[in-house]
Coordinates of C-alpha atoms and ligand atoms in Angstrom, one line a residue:
M5 CA 33.3 -21.4 23.1
R6 CA 29.9 -18.8 22.3
K7 CA 27.3 -20.3 20.9
P8 CA 26.9 -18.9 17.4
R9 CA 24.7 -16.1 17.1
H10 CA 21.3 -17.6 15.4
R11 CA 21.0 -15.0 12.8
R12 CA 18.2 -14.4 10.6
P13 CA 18.8 -14.5 7.0
V14 CA 19.7 -11.8 5.2
G15 CA 15.8 -10.2 3.7
L16 CA 14.5 -7.2 2.2
R17 CA 13.7 -5.6 5.3
D18 CA 17.7 -5.4 5.9
A19 CA 18.2 -3.7 2.7
A20 CA 15.2 -1.4 3.6
S21 CA 16.4 -0.5 6.9
R22 CA 19.8 0.8 5.4
R23 CA 18.0 3.4 4.0
G24 CA 15.9 4.4 7.2
L25 CA 13.0 2.7 5.0
L26 CA 10.8 -0.2 5.9
F27 CA 9.9 -2.9 3.9
G28 CA 6.5 -5.4 4.1
S29 CA 3.8 -7.4 2.5
A30 CA -0.1 -7.1 2.8
V31 CA -1.2 -10.2 4.8
A32 CA -4.1 -11.5 6.1
T33 CA -4.4 -13.5 9.9
A34 CA -5.2 -16.8 7.4
D35 CA -1.8 -16.5 6.0
L36 CA 0.1 -16.8 9.2
V37 CA -0.9 -20.4 9.7
S38 CA 2.2 -21.4 7.3
E39 CA 4.9 -21.7 9.6
A40 CA 7.2 -21.4 6.4
F41 CA 5.1 -18.2 5.7
R42 CA 6.2 -16.9 8.6
A43 CA 9.4 -17.1 8.2
A44 CA 9.9 -15.3 4.9
L45 CA 7.3 -12.5 6.2
L46 CA 10.0 -12.4 9.6
R47 CA 13.1 -12.6 7.3
D48 CA 12.0 -9.9 4.8
C49 CA 9.3 -7.2 5.9
S50 CA 9.6 -4.9 9.0
L51 CA 6.0 -3.9 8.4
V52 CA 3.0 -5.3 7.8
S53 CA -0.6 -4.0 6.0
A54 CA -4.1 -5.2 6.4
E55 CA -5.0 -6.9 3.4
Y56 CA -8.8 -6.8 4.1
E57 CA -9.0 -7.8 8.3
M58 CA -9.2 -3.9 8.9
K59 CA -11.7 -2.5 6.5
W60 CA -14.7 -1.3 7.4
D61 CA -16.8 -3.9 5.9
A62 CA -14.1 -6.6 7.2
I63 CA -14.3 -5.1 10.8
A64 CA -18.6 -4.9 10.1
S65 CA -19.0 -8.7 9.6
L66 CA -16.1 -10.0 11.1
G67 CA -15.6 -7.3 14.4
Y68 CA -12.1 -6.2 15.2
G69 CA -10.7 -9.8 16.5
P70 CA -9.4 -10.9 13.2
A71 CA -7.6 -6.6 12.7
D72 CA -6.7 -7.4 16.1
A73 CA -5.3 -10.6 16.0
L74 CA -3.1 -9.0 12.8
V75 CA -1.7 -6.3 15.0
R76 CA -0.8 -8.6 17.9
F77 CA 1.2 -10.9 15.5
A78 CA 3.1 -7.8 14.9
R79 CA 3.9 -5.9 18.2
E80 CA 5.0 -9.7 19.3
H81 CA 7.5 -10.0 16.4
G82 CA 8.6 -5.9 16.0
L83 CA 6.9 -5.6 13.2
A84 CA 5.4 -1.9 12.1
V85 CA 1.5 -2.0 10.9
H86 CA 0.4 -0.3 8.2
G87 CA -3.7 0.2 8.5
H88 CA -5.4 0.4 5.0
T89 CA -8.1 1.3 5.2
L90 CA -10.3 4.0 7.2
W91 CA -12.2 5.4 4.8
W92 CA -12.7 3.6 1.0
H93 CA -16.0 3.6 -1.5
G94 CA -15.1 0.1 -2.0
A95 CA -15.5 -1.9 1.7
V96 CA -18.7 -0.2 3.2
P97 CA -20.7 -2.3 4.9
D98 CA -23.5 -4.0 3.6
R99 CA -26.1 -2.1 5.7
L100 CA -25.5 1.6 4.9
A101 CA -25.9 0.8 1.0
G102 CA -28.0 3.4 0.4
A103 CA -28.1 5.3 4.2
A104 CA -29.3 8.3 3.9
P105 CA -26.3 11.2 4.0
Q106 CA -26.6 12.5 7.5
G107 CA -26.9 8.3 9.2
F108 CA -23.4 7.6 6.8
A109 CA -21.6 10.8 8.3
A110 CA -22.8 9.6 11.8
A111 CA -21.6 5.5 11.2
A112 CA -18.6 7.0 9.2
M113 CA -17.1 9.1 11.8
D114 CA -18.0 6.6 14.7
H115 CA -16.6 4.1 12.6
L116 CA -12.9 6.0 11.9
A117 CA -12.8 7.5 15.4
A118 CA -13.2 4.0 17.0
T119 CA -10.9 2.6 14.8
A120 CA -8.4 4.9 14.9
R121 CA -8.5 5.0 18.6
R122 CA -8.8 1.0 19.2
Y123 CA -4.9 1.0 17.4
A124 CA -3.7 4.1 18.7
G125 CA 0.1 3.3 19.2
Q126 CA 0.0 0.2 18.0
V127 CA -0.4 1.7 14.2
A128 CA 2.4 3.2 12.2
S129 CA 0.6 4.8 9.6
W130 CA -2.8 5.1 7.9
D131 CA -4.3 5.0 4.9
V132 CA -6.7 7.5 6.0
V133 CA -8.6 7.6 2.8
N134 CA -7.9 5.6 0.1
E135 CA -8.7 6.5 -3.9
P136 CA -10.6 9.6 -3.6
L137 CA -10.2 10.4 -7.3
D138 CA -12.3 9.1 -10.4
L139 CA -12.0 11.8 -13.5
D140 CA -14.0 9.8 -15.2
H141 CA -16.8 10.6 -12.5
G142 CA -16.9 14.5 -14.3
R143 CA -16.2 17.0 -11.8
D144 CA -14.2 19.5 -11.6
D145 CA -12.2 19.1 -8.7
G146 CA -11.8 14.5 -9.7
L147 CA -13.2 13.5 -6.6
R148 CA -14.7 10.1 -7.2
A149 CA -18.6 10.0 -6.8
S150 CA -19.3 7.9 -3.5
P151 CA -20.6 8.5 -0.1
F152 CA -18.3 10.0 1.4
L153 CA -18.7 12.9 -1.2
D154 CA -22.2 13.0 -0.4
A155 CA -22.3 12.8 3.4
F156 CA -19.9 15.2 3.9
G157 CA -19.2 17.3 0.8
P158 CA -16.0 18.0 -1.1
A159 CA -13.7 18.8 2.0
Y160 CA -14.6 15.5 2.9
V161 CA -10.9 14.5 3.1
G162 CA -9.9 17.0 5.4
T163 CA -12.5 16.0 7.8
A164 CA -11.3 12.8 7.6
F165 CA -7.5 13.6 8.7
E166 CA -8.8 16.0 11.0
A167 CA -10.9 13.4 13.2
A168 CA -8.4 10.6 12.3
A169 CA -5.3 13.1 14.1
E170 CA -7.2 13.5 16.6
A171 CA -8.2 9.7 17.8
D172 CA -4.2 8.9 16.8
P173 CA -2.1 11.7 16.6
D174 CA 1.1 9.8 16.9
A175 CA 0.3 8.0 13.3
L176 CA 1.8 8.9 10.2
L177 CA -1.2 9.7 8.1
V178 CA -1.9 9.1 4.4
L179 CA -4.1 9.7 1.4
N180 CA -3.6 6.8 -0.7
E181 CA -4.4 6.5 -4.6
M182 CA -4.3 4.4 -7.6
G183 CA -3.2 5.2 -11.1
L184 CA -0.7 7.1 -10.5
E185 CA 2.3 5.6 -11.5
Y186 CA 1.0 5.5 -15.0
D187 CA 3.1 7.3 -18.2
S188 CA -0.5 8.3 -20.0
P189 CA -2.7 11.2 -20.9
D190 CA -4.8 10.3 -17.8
A191 CA -2.6 9.4 -15.4
E192 CA -1.2 12.4 -15.9
R193 CA -4.7 13.9 -15.4
K194 CA -5.2 12.4 -12.3
R195 CA -1.7 13.4 -10.5
R196 CA -2.7 17.0 -11.6
A197 CA -6.4 16.3 -9.3
M198 CA -4.4 15.1 -6.9
L199 CA -1.9 17.8 -6.5
A200 CA -4.6 19.7 -6.6
L201 CA -6.9 17.8 -4.0
L202 CA -3.4 18.1 -1.3
E203 CA -3.1 21.5 -2.0
R204 CA -6.6 22.9 -0.8
T205 CA -6.5 20.3 1.6
L206 CA -3.1 21.0 3.3
A207 CA -4.0 24.3 3.1
A208 CA -7.3 24.0 4.7
G209 CA -4.9 22.7 7.9
A210 CA -6.1 19.1 7.7
P211 CA -2.9 17.1 8.4
I212 CA -2.2 15.3 5.6
H213 CA 1.4 13.2 6.2
A214 CA 2.1 11.0 3.0
I215 CA 0.7 10.1 -0.2
G216 CA 0.3 6.2 -1.0
L217 CA 1.4 5.1 -4.0
Q218 CA -0.2 1.7 -4.6
S219 CA 1.9 0.7 -7.3
H220 CA -0.1 -2.2 -9.1
I221 CA 1.8 -2.0 -11.7
D222 CA 1.5 -3.9 -15.4
A223 CA 4.4 -5.2 -16.6
G224 CA 3.6 -5.6 -20.8
H225 CA 3.4 -1.0 -20.1
Q226 CA 5.8 0.4 -17.1
P227 CA 8.5 2.2 -19.0
R228 CA 12.2 2.9 -17.8
E229 CA 11.3 6.3 -17.4
N230 CA 8.5 8.1 -16.5
P231 CA 8.7 12.1 -16.2
G232 CA 5.2 12.9 -15.6
L233 CA 5.3 10.7 -12.4
R234 CA 8.8 12.1 -11.0
A235 CA 7.4 15.7 -11.6
F236 CA 4.7 14.9 -9.2
L237 CA 6.8 13.4 -6.8
R238 CA 9.2 16.6 -6.6
E239 CA 6.1 18.5 -6.2
A240 CA 4.6 16.7 -3.5
A241 CA 7.9 16.4 -1.4
S242 CA 8.0 20.7 -1.8
M243 CA 5.1 20.1 0.3
G244 CA 6.5 18.8 3.1
L245 CA 5.0 15.0 2.4
R246 CA 6.5 11.9 2.0
V247 CA 5.8 9.0 -0.2
L248 CA 5.2 5.1 0.7
I249 CA 4.7 2.4 -1.9
T250 CA 1.2 0.9 -0.1
E251 CA 0.3 -2.0 -2.6
M252 CA 2.9 -2.7 -5.1
D253 CA 2.8 -5.9 -7.3
V254 CA 3.8 -6.2 -11.1
S255 CA 1.0 -8.2 -13.7
D256 CA 2.9 -9.8 -16.0
W257 CA -1.2 -11.2 -17.3
R258 CA 0.7 -10.0 -20.8
C259 CA 4.0 -10.9 -20.8
P260 CA 5.5 -13.6 -22.7
R261 CA 6.1 -16.7 -20.6
A262 CA 9.4 -17.3 -21.1
A263 CA 9.8 -13.0 -20.8
R264 CA 7.6 -13.0 -17.8
D265 CA 10.4 -12.9 -14.6
A266 CA 12.5 -10.2 -16.1
M267 CA 9.9 -8.1 -17.3
V268 CA 8.6 -8.2 -13.9
A269 CA 11.8 -7.2 -11.7
D270 CA 12.4 -4.7 -14.1
A271 CA 9.5 -2.7 -13.6
Y272 CA 9.9 -3.4 -9.7
R273 CA 13.7 -2.1 -10.6
W274 CA 12.5 1.2 -12.3
H275 CA 9.6 2.1 -10.2
L276 CA 11.1 1.8 -6.8
G277 CA 14.2 3.4 -8.5
L278 CA 12.2 6.7 -9.9
V279 CA 10.2 7.1 -6.5
L280 CA 12.8 6.2 -3.9
E281 CA 14.9 9.6 -5.6
A282 CA 12.1 11.1 -6.1
C283 CA 10.5 11.8 -2.4
P284 CA 11.7 11.8 1.0
A285 CA 10.2 7.5 1.9
V286 CA 9.4 5.7 3.7
A287 CA 7.8 2.1 3.6
V288 CA 7.7 -0.1 0.1
T289 CA 5.3 -2.3 0.8
T290 CA 3.8 -5.5 -1.7
W291 CA 0.7 -6.6 -2.2
G292 CA 1.4 -9.7 -0.9
L293 CA 4.9 -12.0 -0.9
T294 CA 4.7 -14.8 -2.3
D295 CA 2.9 -15.5 -6.0
A296 CA 1.0 -18.2 -3.8
R297 CA -1.4 -15.8 -2.7
T298 CA -1.9 -12.7 -4.6
W299 CA -5.4 -10.9 -5.6
L300 CA -4.4 -10.8 -9.3
S301 CA -4.9 -14.4 -9.6
E302 CA -8.9 -13.7 -9.8
H303 CA -8.4 -9.8 -10.7
R304 CA -5.9 -10.3 -13.2
P305 CA -5.0 -13.8 -14.8
R306 CA -2.8 -14.5 -17.3
V307 CA -3.9 -14.8 -20.9
D308 CA -3.0 -18.1 -21.4
G309 CA -4.1 -19.6 -18.1
A310 CA -0.5 -19.6 -16.4
P311 CA -0.3 -19.1 -12.5
V312 CA 0.5 -15.2 -12.6
R313 CA 4.1 -14.5 -10.9
P314 CA 3.5 -10.7 -9.3
L315 CA 5.4 -11.0 -6.3
P316 CA 8.6 -10.7 -4.7
L317 CA 9.1 -15.1 -4.0
D318 CA 7.3 -17.9 -5.8
R319 CA 4.4 -20.7 -5.3
R320 CA 7.6 -22.2 -3.0
L321 CA 8.6 -19.0 -1.4
R322 CA 11.7 -19.2 -3.2
R323 CA 13.3 -15.8 -4.3
K324 CA 12.6 -14.6 -7.8
R325 CA 14.4 -12.3 -10.1
A326 CA 12.2 -9.7 -8.6
W327 CA 12.8 -10.0 -5.1
H328 CA 16.5 -9.5 -5.8
A329 CA 15.7 -6.2 -8.2
I330 CA 13.6 -4.9 -5.1
A331 CA 16.4 -5.3 -2.8
E332 CA 18.7 -3.9 -5.8
A333 CA 16.7 -0.9 -5.6
L334 CA 16.4 -0.3 -1.7
A335 CA 19.8 -0.8 -1.3
A336 CA 20.8 2.0 -4.3
A337 CA 17.7 4.7 -2.7
P338 CA 18.9 8.0 -1.0
E339 CA 19.4 7.6 2.3
A340 CA 15.4 8.6 3.3
G341 CA 16.3 11.4 6.1
A342 CA 12.1 12.2 7.3
A343 CA 11.6 10.6 10.6
R344 CA 10.7 6.9 10.8
P345 CA 6.9 5.6 12.0
R346 CA 8.0 3.5 15.2
A347 CA 8.1 0.3 14.8
Ligands
LIG16 C1 -8.0 -5.8 -2.8 C2 -7.8 -7.4 -1.8 O1 -6.5 -7.4 -2.2 C3 -8.7 -8.1 -1.7 O2 -8.6 -9.9 -1.4 C4 -10.0 -7.6 -1.5 O3 -11.0 -8.7 -2.3 C5 -10.3 -6.5 -2.9 O4 -9.4 -5.3 -2.6 N1 -6.5 -1.3 -4.1 C6 -6.5 -1.6 -2.5 C7 -6.8 -2.8 -1.9 O5 -6.5 -0.3 -2.4 O6 -7.8 -2.2 -0.9 C8 -7.3 -3.7 -2.8 O7 -7.4 -5.0 -2.3 C9 -6.7 -3.8 -4.3 C10 -7.0 -2.2 -4.8

C-alpha cells in the first residue's frame, strides 16, 4: 500500500494561490528559531517580508547577515521574498543624521544599488520607497520633508525606482504608503496626492509597478464600505498599477474585550474584500502572523492593558476569527490576472 503523502495542512497560502495571489507575513530571523512558528509560517505563508532586517539602518548596524539568512530560509522553503525597504525616512543610519545633501545622496544611492543588486533574482518585489507623503509638512505636492527630498529634490521617487530597476530588472517595484486606507478627509487628500505623485512619476518614465497599502487598520474605526479608497484603487488600476497589501494588522486597542475578535475579523474581511475587488492584486501580507509578536504591543497597546489581538493567529499559534475572515476574503477574491512575482 502506498505511503500516505504527508500533505501540509491547508493554510492561507492555499486560499491565496487558488486566486493567483501570495499570502505572507513580516518576519525577523529571531522568529525562525521556534519550530512551532516555522511550521505555522510554512503552513500559512507563500511569502515573507523583512520586518526590519532589510532596512538601511539595520543593514548599516548588523550587516547583510540577517537579511541573507531570511532570504536563504525563504529559498530553502520555496517562499517569495518581499524586500522592505530601500529608502525610508524611518530607517536612515545614525551616521547619516544631519549629513550634507550631497554626501547623503551618494550614500543613499550606493545603499540602494548595492542592496538591490545583492538580492537580484532572490527578491520578488521591493518597497523601493516607503511613506513618501506627509501632507502636514505643507508642500503643495504633499511630499514628506526628508533627507531624500533634500538630497535629490522632488523627483527623488522616480530616481529611486530607476536605480532599483537597473539593479534588479526582474523585481516588482512597489511604492509603499500608510494611511491611504481610512475613511476620512485627510485620507482622501492623501489619496489625491498619491495619485498625483504616481501620475507625474510614471509620466517621467519611472518604472513603478505597484502601490503598497500598508493597511495598519483600527478595528474601532474601520467602515464596511469606503468609496474613496475604492475609487483610488480603480484609478491606480487604470494607470496599469497593481496593488499589494504590505503590512496589514488590525488594532483592537479600543475594542470592548468581548467584541474585539469579531471586530478585528470584520475589519480584515471588509478591507480585503474592497481592495482585492478594486485593483489587480499581487500579495496580501500581515505585519506578523501571531499575536505573540506584534509591533502593536508597544505601538498601540490596549487601554485596558490586556494583550493585543491584531493578527491571524493567537499567542499559541491557534487560528482566530481573523484567520477565517482572511481565508474567506481570499477565496472570494477575483481571479488575479496579473503576472505573479516568482517565488
Ligand atoms: C516597524 C517594525 O514593526 C518595528 O519592529 C520597528 O521597530 C519599527 O518599524 N510602517 C513601516 C514598517 O513601513 O517598516 C514599520 O515597522 C511599521 C510602520
